[in-house]
Amino acid sequence: MKKKLEDFFSQHLLQKGNLSEGQLQELINTVESEYQSWFLSTIIQEIEEIMSIDPSLSFREILEVAAERIVHNLAADAATIRLFDPDSLRLTSFGSYGVSDYQRLSTIPVKNTISGTVVQEQR
């Protein structure tokens, strides 16, 4: 991380004469430490949110809550959590947020789809 920051700031600021070498290092250190503390606090908050999910909820309800948290944490419009059904070779929605019932209830074939490729390649 520090090397990437150094390269970026060197290329964009030091060459233009806006910062001395000392100022550049101070800027790099500040950005790095602030980013790390922000990143860690975000991770901690997300873990606390996950841990606060009521374990007495049904499996489907837990996945609905997880989909909602994914949408909020990633600033996404919608999310679906789909599980692979080996009998039908399709992906079935078990949790969603921000999608219509029609979209949520549709299943996705494993063959010839991006989601299916992910399942097949186990990525």
JSON list of N, CA and C in Angstrom, two decimals, residues 52-117:
[
{"chain": "A", "resi": 52, "resn": "SER", "atom": "N", "xyz": [-24.87, -9.61, 15.05]},
{"chain": "A", "resi": 52, "resn": "SER", "atom": "CA", "xyz": [-26.13, -9.21, 15.68]},
{"chain": "A", "resi": 52, "resn": "SER", "atom": "C", "xyz": [-27.35, -9.85, 15.03]},
{"chain": "A", "resi": 53, "resn": "ILE", "atom": "N", "xyz": [-27.16, -10.61, 13.96]},
{"chain": "A", "resi": 53, "resn": "ILE", "atom": "CA", "xyz": [-28.30, -11.29, 13.32]},
{"chain": "A", "resi": 53, "resn": "ILE", "atom": "C", "xyz": [-28.84, -12.34, 14.29]},
{"chain": "A", "resi": 54, "resn": "ASP", "atom": "N", "xyz": [-30.13, -12.31, 14.49]},
{"chain": "A", "resi": 54, "resn": "ASP", "atom": "CA", "xyz": [-30.79, -13.22, 15.43]},
{"chain": "A", "resi": 54, "resn": "ASP", "atom": "C", "xyz": [-30.68, -14.66, 14.94]},
{"chain": "A", "resi": 55, "resn": "PRO", "atom": "N", "xyz": [-29.97, -15.52, 15.68]},
{"chain": "A", "resi": 55, "resn": "PRO", "atom": "CA", "xyz": [-29.79, -16.90, 15.23]},
{"chain": "A", "resi": 55, "resn": "PRO", "atom": "C", "xyz": [-31.08, -17.73, 15.27]},
{"chain": "A", "resi": 56, "resn": "SER", "atom": "N", "xyz": [-32.12, -17.20, 15.90]},
{"chain": "A", "resi": 56, "resn": "SER", "atom": "CA", "xyz": [-33.38, -17.96, 15.93]},
{"chain": "A", "resi": 56, "resn": "SER", "atom": "C", "xyz": [-34.19, -17.77, 14.64]},
{"chain": "A", "resi": 57, "resn": "LEU", "atom": "N", "xyz": [-33.74, -16.87, 13.77]},
{"chain": "A", "resi": 57, "resn": "LEU", "atom": "CA", "xyz": [-34.42, -16.70, 12.48]},
{"chain": "A", "resi": 57, "resn": "LEU", "atom": "C", "xyz": [-34.24, -17.94, 11.63]},
{"chain": "A", "resi": 58, "resn": "SER", "atom": "N", "xyz": [-35.13, -18.12, 10.69]},
{"chain": "A", "resi": 58, "resn": "SER", "atom": "CA", "xyz": [-34.99, -19.24, 9.75]},
{"chain": "A", "resi": 58, "resn": "SER", "atom": "C", "xyz": [-33.79, -18.97, 8.83]},
{"chain": "A", "resi": 59, "resn": "PHE", "atom": "N", "xyz": [-33.31, -20.02, 8.20]},
{"chain": "A", "resi": 59, "resn": "PHE", "atom": "CA", "xyz": [-32.18, -19.91, 7.28]},
{"chain": "A", "resi": 59, "resn": "PHE", "atom": "C", "xyz": [-32.47, -18.87, 6.21]},
{"chain": "A", "resi": 60, "resn": "ARG", "atom": "N", "xyz": [-33.66, -18.91, 5.63]},
{"chain": "A", "resi": 60, "resn": "ARG", "atom": "CA", "xyz": [-34.05, -17.96, 4.58]},
{"chain": "A", "resi": 60, "resn": "ARG", "atom": "C", "xyz": [-34.08, -16.53, 5.12]},
{"chain": "A", "resi": 61, "resn": "GLU", "atom": "N", "xyz": [-34.60, -16.33, 6.34]},
{"chain": "A", "resi": 61, "resn": "GLU", "atom": "CA", "xyz": [-34.65, -14.99, 6.93]},
{"chain": "A", "resi": 61, "resn": "GLU", "atom": "C", "xyz": [-33.25, -14.44, 7.19]},
{"chain": "A", "resi": 62, "resn": "ILE", "atom": "N", "xyz": [-32.34, -15.30, 7.62]},
{"chain": "A", "resi": 62, "resn": "ILE", "atom": "CA", "xyz": [-30.96, -14.88, 7.84]},
{"chain": "A", "resi": 62, "resn": "ILE", "atom": "C", "xyz": [-30.34, -14.42, 6.52]},
{"chain": "A", "resi": 63, "resn": "LEU", "atom": "N", "xyz": [-30.60, -15.15, 5.45]},
{"chain": "A", "resi": 63, "resn": "LEU", "atom": "CA", "xyz": [-30.06, -14.76, 4.14]},
{"chain": "A", "resi": 63, "resn": "LEU", "atom": "C", "xyz": [-30.71, -13.47, 3.62]},
{"chain": "A", "resi": 64, "resn": "GLU", "atom": "N", "xyz": [-31.98, -13.23, 3.96]},
{"chain": "A", "resi": 64, "resn": "GLU", "atom": "CA", "xyz": [-32.63, -11.97, 3.59]},
{"chain": "A", "resi": 64, "resn": "GLU", "atom": "C", "xyz": [-31.93, -10.80, 4.30]},
{"chain": "A", "resi": 65, "resn": "VAL", "atom": "N", "xyz": [-31.65, -10.96, 5.58]},
{"chain": "A", "resi": 65, "resn": "VAL", "atom": "CA", "xyz": [-30.94, -9.93, 6.34]},
{"chain": "A", "resi": 65, "resn": "VAL", "atom": "C", "xyz": [-29.54, -9.73, 5.76]},
{"chain": "A", "resi": 66, "resn": "ALA", "atom": "N", "xyz": [-28.87, -10.82, 5.43]},
{"chain": "A", "resi": 66, "resn": "ALA", "atom": "CA", "xyz": [-27.53, -10.73, 4.84]},
{"chain": "A", "resi": 66, "resn": "ALA", "atom": "C", "xyz": [-27.57, -9.97, 3.52]},
{"chain": "A", "resi": 67, "resn": "ALA", "atom": "N", "xyz": [-28.56, -10.25, 2.67]},
{"chain": "A", "resi": 67, "resn": "ALA", "atom": "CA", "xyz": [-28.68, -9.55, 1.39]},
{"chain": "A", "resi": 67, "resn": "ALA", "atom": "C", "xyz": [-28.90, -8.06, 1.61]},
{"chain": "A", "resi": 68, "resn": "GLU", "atom": "N", "xyz": [-29.72, -7.71, 2.59]},
{"chain": "A", "resi": 68, "resn": "GLU", "atom": "CA", "xyz": [-29.94, -6.30, 2.89]},
{"chain": "A", "resi": 68, "resn": "GLU", "atom": "C", "xyz": [-28.65, -5.62, 3.35]},
{"chain": "A", "resi": 69, "resn": "ARG", "atom": "N", "xyz": [-27.89, -6.29, 4.21]},
{"chain": "A", "resi": 69, "resn": "ARG", "atom": "CA", "xyz": [-26.62, -5.72, 4.69]},
{"chain": "A", "resi": 69, "resn": "ARG", "atom": "C", "xyz": [-25.63, -5.56, 3.54]},
{"chain": "A", "resi": 70, "resn": "ILE", "atom": "N", "xyz": [-25.61, -6.53, 2.63]},
{"chain": "A", "resi": 70, "resn": "ILE", "atom": "CA", "xyz": [-24.72, -6.45, 1.47]},
{"chain": "A", "resi": 70, "resn": "ILE", "atom": "C", "xyz": [-25.05, -5.20, 0.65]},
{"chain": "A", "resi": 71, "resn": "VAL", "atom": "N", "xyz": [-26.34, -4.98, 0.41]},
{"chain": "A", "resi": 71, "resn": "VAL", "atom": "CA", "xyz": [-26.77, -3.81, -0.37]},
{"chain": "A", "resi": 71, "resn": "VAL", "atom": "C", "xyz": [-26.30, -2.53, 0.31]},
{"chain": "A", "resi": 72, "resn": "HIS", "atom": "N", "xyz": [-26.52, -2.42, 1.61]},
{"chain": "A", "resi": 72, "resn": "HIS", "atom": "CA", "xyz": [-26.15, -1.19, 2.32]},
{"chain": "A", "resi": 72, "resn": "HIS", "atom": "C", "xyz": [-24.64, -1.01, 2.40]},
{"chain": "A", "resi": 73, "resn": "ASN", "atom": "N", "xyz": [-23.91, -2.07, 2.70]},
{"chain": "A", "resi": 73, "resn": "ASN", "atom": "CA", "xyz": [-22.46, -1.95, 2.86]},
{"chain": "A", "resi": 73, "resn": "ASN", "atom": "C", "xyz": [-21.73, -1.72, 1.55]},
{"chain": "A", "resi": 74, "resn": "LEU", "atom": "N", "xyz": [-22.28, -2.20, 0.45]},
{"chain": "A", "resi": 74, "resn": "LEU", "atom": "CA", "xyz": [-21.63, -2.01, -0.85]},
{"chain": "A", "resi": 74, "resn": "LEU", "atom": "C", "xyz": [-22.27, -0.89, -1.66]},
{"chain": "A", "resi": 75, "resn": "ALA", "atom": "N", "xyz": [-23.25, -0.22, -1.06]},
{"chain": "A", "resi": 75, "resn": "ALA", "atom": "CA", "xyz": [-23.99, 0.84, -1.76]},
{"chain": "A", "resi": 75, "resn": "ALA", "atom": "C", "xyz": [-24.52, 0.33, -3.09]},
{"chain": "A", "resi": 76, "resn": "ALA", "atom": "N", "xyz": [-25.06, -0.88, -3.06]},
{"chain": "A", "resi": 76, "resn": "ALA", "atom": "CA", "xyz": [-25.61, -1.51, -4.27]},
{"chain": "A", "resi": 76, "resn": "ALA", "atom": "C", "xyz": [-27.11, -1.22, -4.36]},
{"chain": "A", "resi": 77, "resn": "ASP", "atom": "N", "xyz": [-27.67, -1.49, -5.51]},
{"chain": "A", "resi": 77, "resn": "ASP", "atom": "CA", "xyz": [-29.11, -1.32, -5.69]},
{"chain": "A", "resi": 77, "resn": "ASP", "atom": "C", "xyz": [-29.88, -2.53, -5.19]},
{"chain": "A", "resi": 78, "resn": "ALA", "atom": "N", "xyz": [-29.30, -3.70, -5.35]},
{"chain": "A", "resi": 78, "resn": "ALA", "atom": "CA", "xyz": [-29.99, -4.93, -4.98]},
{"chain": "A", "resi": 78, "resn": "ALA", "atom": "C", "xyz": [-28.98, -6.05, -4.81]},
{"chain": "A", "resi": 79, "resn": "ALA", "atom": "N", "xyz": [-29.43, -7.12, -4.15]},
{"chain": "A", "resi": 79, "resn": "ALA", "atom": "CA", "xyz": [-28.59, -8.31, -3.99]},
{"chain": "A", "resi": 79, "resn": "ALA", "atom": "C", "xyz": [-29.48, -9.54, -3.89]},
{"chain": "A", "resi": 80, "resn": "THR", "atom": "N", "xyz": [-29.00, -10.62, -4.45]},
{"chain": "A", "resi": 80, "resn": "THR", "atom": "CA", "xyz": [-29.66, -11.91, -4.26]},
{"chain": "A", "resi": 80, "resn": "THR", "atom": "C", "xyz": [-28.60, -12.92, -3.85]},
{"chain": "A", "resi": 81, "resn": "ILE", "atom": "N", "xyz": [-28.97, -13.78, -2.94]},
{"chain": "A", "resi": 81, "resn": "ILE", "atom": "CA", "xyz": [-28.09, -14.88, -2.52]},
{"chain": "A", "resi": 81, "resn": "ILE", "atom": "C", "xyz": [-28.75, -16.14, -3.04]},
{"chain": "A", "resi": 82, "resn": "ARG", "atom": "N", "xyz": [-28.06, -16.81, -3.93]},
{"chain": "A", "resi": 82, "resn": "ARG", "atom": "CA", "xyz": [-28.62, -18.00, -4.57]},
{"chain": "A", "resi": 82, "resn": "ARG", "atom": "C", "xyz": [-27.81, -19.23, -4.19]},
{"chain": "A", "resi": 83, "resn": "LEU", "atom": "N", "xyz": [-28.53, -20.32, -4.02]},
{"chain": "A", "resi": 83, "resn": "LEU", "atom": "CA", "xyz": [-27.89, -21.59, -3.68]},
{"chain": "A", "resi": 83, "resn": "LEU", "atom": "C", "xyz": [-28.07, -22.56, -4.84]},
{"chain": "A", "resi": 84, "resn": "PHE", "atom": "N", "xyz": [-27.08, -23.40, -5.01]},
{"chain": "A", "resi": 84, "resn": "PHE", "atom": "CA", "xyz": [-27.10, -24.37, -6.10]},
{"chain": "A", "resi": 84, "resn": "PHE", "atom": "C", "xyz": [-27.97, -25.56, -5.75]},
{"chain": "A", "resi": 85, "resn": "ASP", "atom": "N", "xyz": [-28.89, -25.89, -6.63]},
{"chain": "A", "resi": 85, "resn": "ASP", "atom": "CA", "xyz": [-29.74, -27.07, -6.46]},
{"chain": "A", "resi": 85, "resn": "ASP", "atom": "C", "xyz": [-29.20, -28.16, -7.39]},
{"chain": "A", "resi": 86, "resn": "PRO", "atom": "N", "xyz": [-28.53, -29.17, -6.84]},
{"chain": "A", "resi": 86, "resn": "PRO", "atom": "CA", "xyz": [-27.91, -30.19, -7.70]},
{"chain": "A", "resi": 86, "resn": "PRO", "atom": "C", "xyz": [-28.93, -31.04, -8.46]},
{"chain": "A", "resi": 87, "resn": "ASP", "atom": "N", "xyz": [-30.17, -31.10, -7.98]},
{"chain": "A", "resi": 87, "resn": "ASP", "atom": "CA", "xyz": [-31.19, -31.88, -8.68]},
{"chain": "A", "resi": 87, "resn": "ASP", "atom": "C", "xyz": [-31.62, -31.21, -9.99]},
{"chain": "A", "resi": 88, "resn": "SER", "atom": "N", "xyz": [-31.82, -29.89, -9.92]},
{"chain": "A", "resi": 88, "resn": "SER", "atom": "CA", "xyz": [-32.30, -29.16, -11.11]},
{"chain": "A", "resi": 88, "resn": "SER", "atom": "C", "xyz": [-31.16, -28.51, -11.89]},
{"chain": "A", "resi": 89, "resn": "LEU", "atom": "N", "xyz": [-29.95, -28.50, -11.31]},
{"chain": "A", "resi": 89, "resn": "LEU", "atom": "CA", "xyz": [-28.79, -27.81, -11.90]},
{"chain": "A", "resi": 89, "resn": "LEU", "atom": "C", "xyz": [-29.10, -26.34, -12.14]},
{"chain": "A", "resi": 90, "resn": "ARG", "atom": "N", "xyz": [-29.78, -25.74, -11.16]},
{"chain": "A", "resi": 90, "resn": "ARG", "atom": "CA", "xyz": [-30.14, -24.32, -11.23]},
{"chain": "A", "resi": 90, "resn": "ARG", "atom": "C", "xyz": [-29.78, -23.64, -9.92]},
{"chain": "A", "resi": 91, "resn": "LEU", "atom": "N", "xyz": [-29.67, -22.31, -9.97]},
{"chain": "A", "resi": 91, "resn": "LEU", "atom": "CA", "xyz": [-29.42, -21.51, -8.78]},
{"chain": "A", "resi": 91, "resn": "LEU", "atom": "C", "xyz": [-30.75, -20.91, -8.34]},
{"chain": "A", "resi": 92, "resn": "THR", "atom": "N", "xyz": [-31.11, -21.12, -7.08]},
{"chain": "A", "resi": 92, "resn": "THR", "atom": "CA", "xyz": [-32.39, -20.67, -6.55]},
{"chain": "A", "resi": 92, "resn": "THR", "atom": "C", "xyz": [-32.14, -19.61, -5.49]},
{"chain": "A", "resi": 93, "resn": "SER", "atom": "N", "xyz": [-32.94, -18.55, -5.52]},
{"chain": "A", "resi": 93, "resn": "SER", "atom": "CA", "xyz": [-32.79, -17.46, -4.57]},
{"chain": "A", "resi": 93, "resn": "SER", "atom": "C", "xyz": [-33.24, -17.90, -3.19]},
{"chain": "A", "resi": 94, "resn": "PHE", "atom": "N", "xyz": [-32.38, -17.69, -2.21]},
{"chain": "A", "resi": 94, "resn": "PHE", "atom": "CA", "xyz": [-32.73, -17.98, -0.82]},
{"chain": "A", "resi": 94, "resn": "PHE", "atom": "C", "xyz": [-32.68, -16.74, 0.04]},
{"chain": "A", "resi": 95, "resn": "GLY", "atom": "N", "xyz": [-32.25, -15.64, -0.53]},
{"chain": "A", "resi": 95, "resn": "GLY", "atom": "CA", "xyz": [-32.23, -14.38, 0.19]},
{"chain": "A", "resi": 95, "resn": "GLY", "atom": "C", "xyz": [-32.06, -13.27, -0.83]},
{"chain": "A", "resi": 96, "resn": "SER", "atom": "N", "xyz": [-32.84, -12.21, -0.67]},
{"chain": "A", "resi": 96, "resn": "SER", "atom": "CA", "xyz": [-32.71, -11.10, -1.62]},
{"chain": "A", "resi": 96, "resn": "SER", "atom": "C", "xyz": [-33.13, -9.81, -0.96]},
{"chain": "A", "resi": 97, "resn": "TYR", "atom": "N", "xyz": [-32.72, -8.71, -1.58]},
{"chain": "A", "resi": 97, "resn": "TYR", "atom": "CA", "xyz": [-33.10, -7.39, -1.11]},
{"chain": "A", "resi": 97, "resn": "TYR", "atom": "C", "xyz": [-33.07, -6.45, -2.32]},
{"chain": "A", "resi": 98, "resn": "GLY", "atom": "N", "xyz": [-34.12, -5.69, -2.49]},
{"chain": "A", "resi": 98, "resn": "GLY", "atom": "CA", "xyz": [-34.15, -4.70, -3.56]},
{"chain": "A", "resi": 98, "resn": "GLY", "atom": "C", "xyz": [-34.51, -5.25, -4.93]},
{"chain": "A", "resi": 99, "resn": "VAL", "atom": "N", "xyz": [-35.05, -6.46, -4.98]},
{"chain": "A", "resi": 99, "resn": "VAL", "atom": "CA", "xyz": [-35.47, -7.03, -6.26]},
{"chain": "A", "resi": 99, "resn": "VAL", "atom": "C", "xyz": [-36.95, -7.39, -6.19]},
{"chain": "A", "resi": 100, "resn": "SER", "atom": "N", "xyz": [-37.59, -7.40, -7.34]},
{"chain": "A", "resi": 100, "resn": "SER", "atom": "CA", "xyz": [-39.01, -7.74, -7.38]},
{"chain": "A", "resi": 100, "resn": "SER", "atom": "C", "xyz": [-39.19, -9.23, -7.10]},
{"chain": "A", "resi": 101, "resn": "ASP", "atom": "N", "xyz": [-40.41, -9.59, -6.72]},
{"chain": "A", "resi": 101, "resn": "ASP", "atom": "CA", "xyz": [-40.71, -11.01, -6.50]},
{"chain": "A", "resi": 101, "resn": "ASP", "atom": "C", "xyz": [-40.48, -11.82, -7.77]},
{"chain": "A", "resi": 102, "resn": "TYR", "atom": "N", "xyz": [-40.82, -11.23, -8.90]},
{"chain": "A", "resi": 102, "resn": "TYR", "atom": "CA", "xyz": [-40.63, -11.92, -10.17]},
{"chain": "A", "resi": 102, "resn": "TYR", "atom": "C", "xyz": [-39.15, -12.27, -10.38]},
{"chain": "A", "resi": 103, "resn": "GLN", "atom": "N", "xyz": [-38.27, -11.29, -10.15]},
{"chain": "A", "resi": 103, "resn": "GLN", "atom": "CA", "xyz": [-36.83, -11.55, -10.30]},
{"chain": "A", "resi": 103, "resn": "GLN", "atom": "C", "xyz": [-36.34, -12.52, -9.25]},
{"chain": "A", "resi": 104, "resn": "ARG", "atom": "N", "xyz": [-36.80, -12.35, -8.03]},
{"chain": "A", "resi": 104, "resn": "ARG", "atom": "CA", "xyz": [-36.35, -13.19, -6.93]},
{"chain": "A", "resi": 104, "resn": "ARG", "atom": "C", "xyz": [-36.76, -14.64, -7.13]},
{"chain": "A", "resi": 105, "resn": "LEU", "atom": "N", "xyz": [-37.95, -14.86, -7.64]},
{"chain": "A", "resi": 105, "resn": "LEU", "atom": "CA", "xyz": [-38.46, -16.21, -7.78]},
{"chain": "A", "resi": 105, "resn": "LEU", "atom": "C", "xyz": [-37.91, -16.96, -8.99]},
{"chain": "A", "resi": 106, "resn": "SER", "atom": "N", "xyz": [-37.31, -16.23, -9.91]},
{"chain": "A", "resi": 106, "resn": "SER", "atom": "CA", "xyz": [-36.75, -16.91, -11.08]},
{"chain": "A", "resi": 106, "resn": "SER", "atom": "C", "xyz": [-35.49, -17.68, -10.68]},
{"chain": "A", "resi": 107, "resn": "THR", "atom": "N", "xyz": [-35.29, -18.81, -11.33]},
{"chain": "A", "resi": 107, "resn": "THR", "atom": "CA", "xyz": [-34.08, -19.59, -11.09]},
{"chain": "A", "resi": 107, "resn": "THR", "atom": "C", "xyz": [-33.12, -19.35, -12.25]},
{"chain": "A", "resi": 108, "resn": "ILE", "atom": "N", "xyz": [-31.85, -19.57, -12.00]},
{"chain": "A", "resi": 108, "resn": "ILE", "atom": "CA", "xyz": [-30.82, -19.33, -13.01]},
{"chain": "A", "resi": 108, "resn": "ILE", "atom": "C", "xyz": [-30.18, -20.66, -13.36]},
{"chain": "A", "resi": 109, "resn": "PRO", "atom": "N", "xyz": [-30.12, -20.98, -14.65]},
{"chain": "A", "resi": 109, "resn": "PRO", "atom": "CA", "xyz": [-29.45, -22.23, -15.03]},
{"chain": "A", "resi": 109, "resn": "PRO", "atom": "C", "xyz": [-27.94, -22.12, -14.78]},
{"chain": "A", "resi": 110, "resn": "VAL", "atom": "N", "xyz": [-27.34, -23.24, -14.48]},
{"chain": "A", "resi": 110, "resn": "VAL", "atom": "CA", "xyz": [-25.89, -23.26, -14.26]},
{"chain": "A", "resi": 110, "resn": "VAL", "atom": "C", "xyz": [-25.17, -23.18, -15.61]},
{"chain": "A", "resi": 111, "resn": "LYS", "atom": "N", "xyz": [-25.77, -23.78, -16.61]},
{"chain": "A", "resi": 111, "resn": "LYS", "atom": "CA", "xyz": [-25.14, -23.84, -17.92]},
{"chain": "A", "resi": 111, "resn": "LYS", "atom": "C", "xyz": [-25.29, -22.50, -18.66]},
{"chain": "A", "resi": 112, "resn": "ASN", "atom": "N", "xyz": [-24.19, -22.02, -19.23]},
{"chain": "A", "resi": 112, "resn": "ASN", "atom": "CA", "xyz": [-24.17, -20.82, -20.08]},
{"chain": "A", "resi": 112, "resn": "ASN", "atom": "C", "xyz": [-24.57, -19.53, -19.37]},
{"chain": "A", "resi": 113, "resn": "THR", "atom": "N", "xyz": [-24.25, -19.42, -18.08]},
{"chain": "A", "resi": 113, "resn": "THR", "atom": "CA", "xyz": [-24.47, -18.17, -17.35]},
{"chain": "A", "resi": 113, "resn": "THR", "atom": "C", "xyz": [-23.22, -17.84, -16.55]},
{"chain": "A", "resi": 114, "resn": "ILE", "atom": "N", "xyz": [-23.05, -16.57, -16.25]},
{"chain": "A", "resi": 114, "resn": "ILE", "atom": "CA", "xyz": [-21.88, -16.14, -15.46]},
{"chain": "A", "resi": 114, "resn": "ILE", "atom": "C", "xyz": [-21.95, -16.77, -14.07]},
{"chain": "A", "resi": 115, "resn": "SER", "atom": "N", "xyz": [-23.13, -16.70, -13.45]},
{"chain": "A", "resi": 115, "resn": "SER", "atom": "CA", "xyz": [-23.28, -17.29, -12.11]},
{"chain": "A", "resi": 115, "resn": "SER", "atom": "C", "xyz": [-23.00, -18.78, -12.14]},
{"chain": "A", "resi": 116, "resn": "GLY", "atom": "N", "xyz": [-23.47, -19.45, -13.18]},
{"chain": "A", "resi": 116, "resn": "GLY", "atom": "CA", "xyz": [-23.23, -20.88, -13.32]},
{"chain": "A", "resi": 116, "resn": "GLY", "atom": "C", "xyz": [-21.76, -21.20, -13.48]},
{"chain": "A", "resi": 117, "resn": "THR", "atom": "N", "xyz": [-21.04, -20.36, -14.21]},
{"chain": "A", "resi": 117, "resn": "THR", "atom": "CA", "xyz": [-19.60, -20.56, -14.38]},
{"chain": "A", "resi": 117, "resn": "THR", "atom": "C", "xyz": [-18.89, -20.46, -13.03]}
]
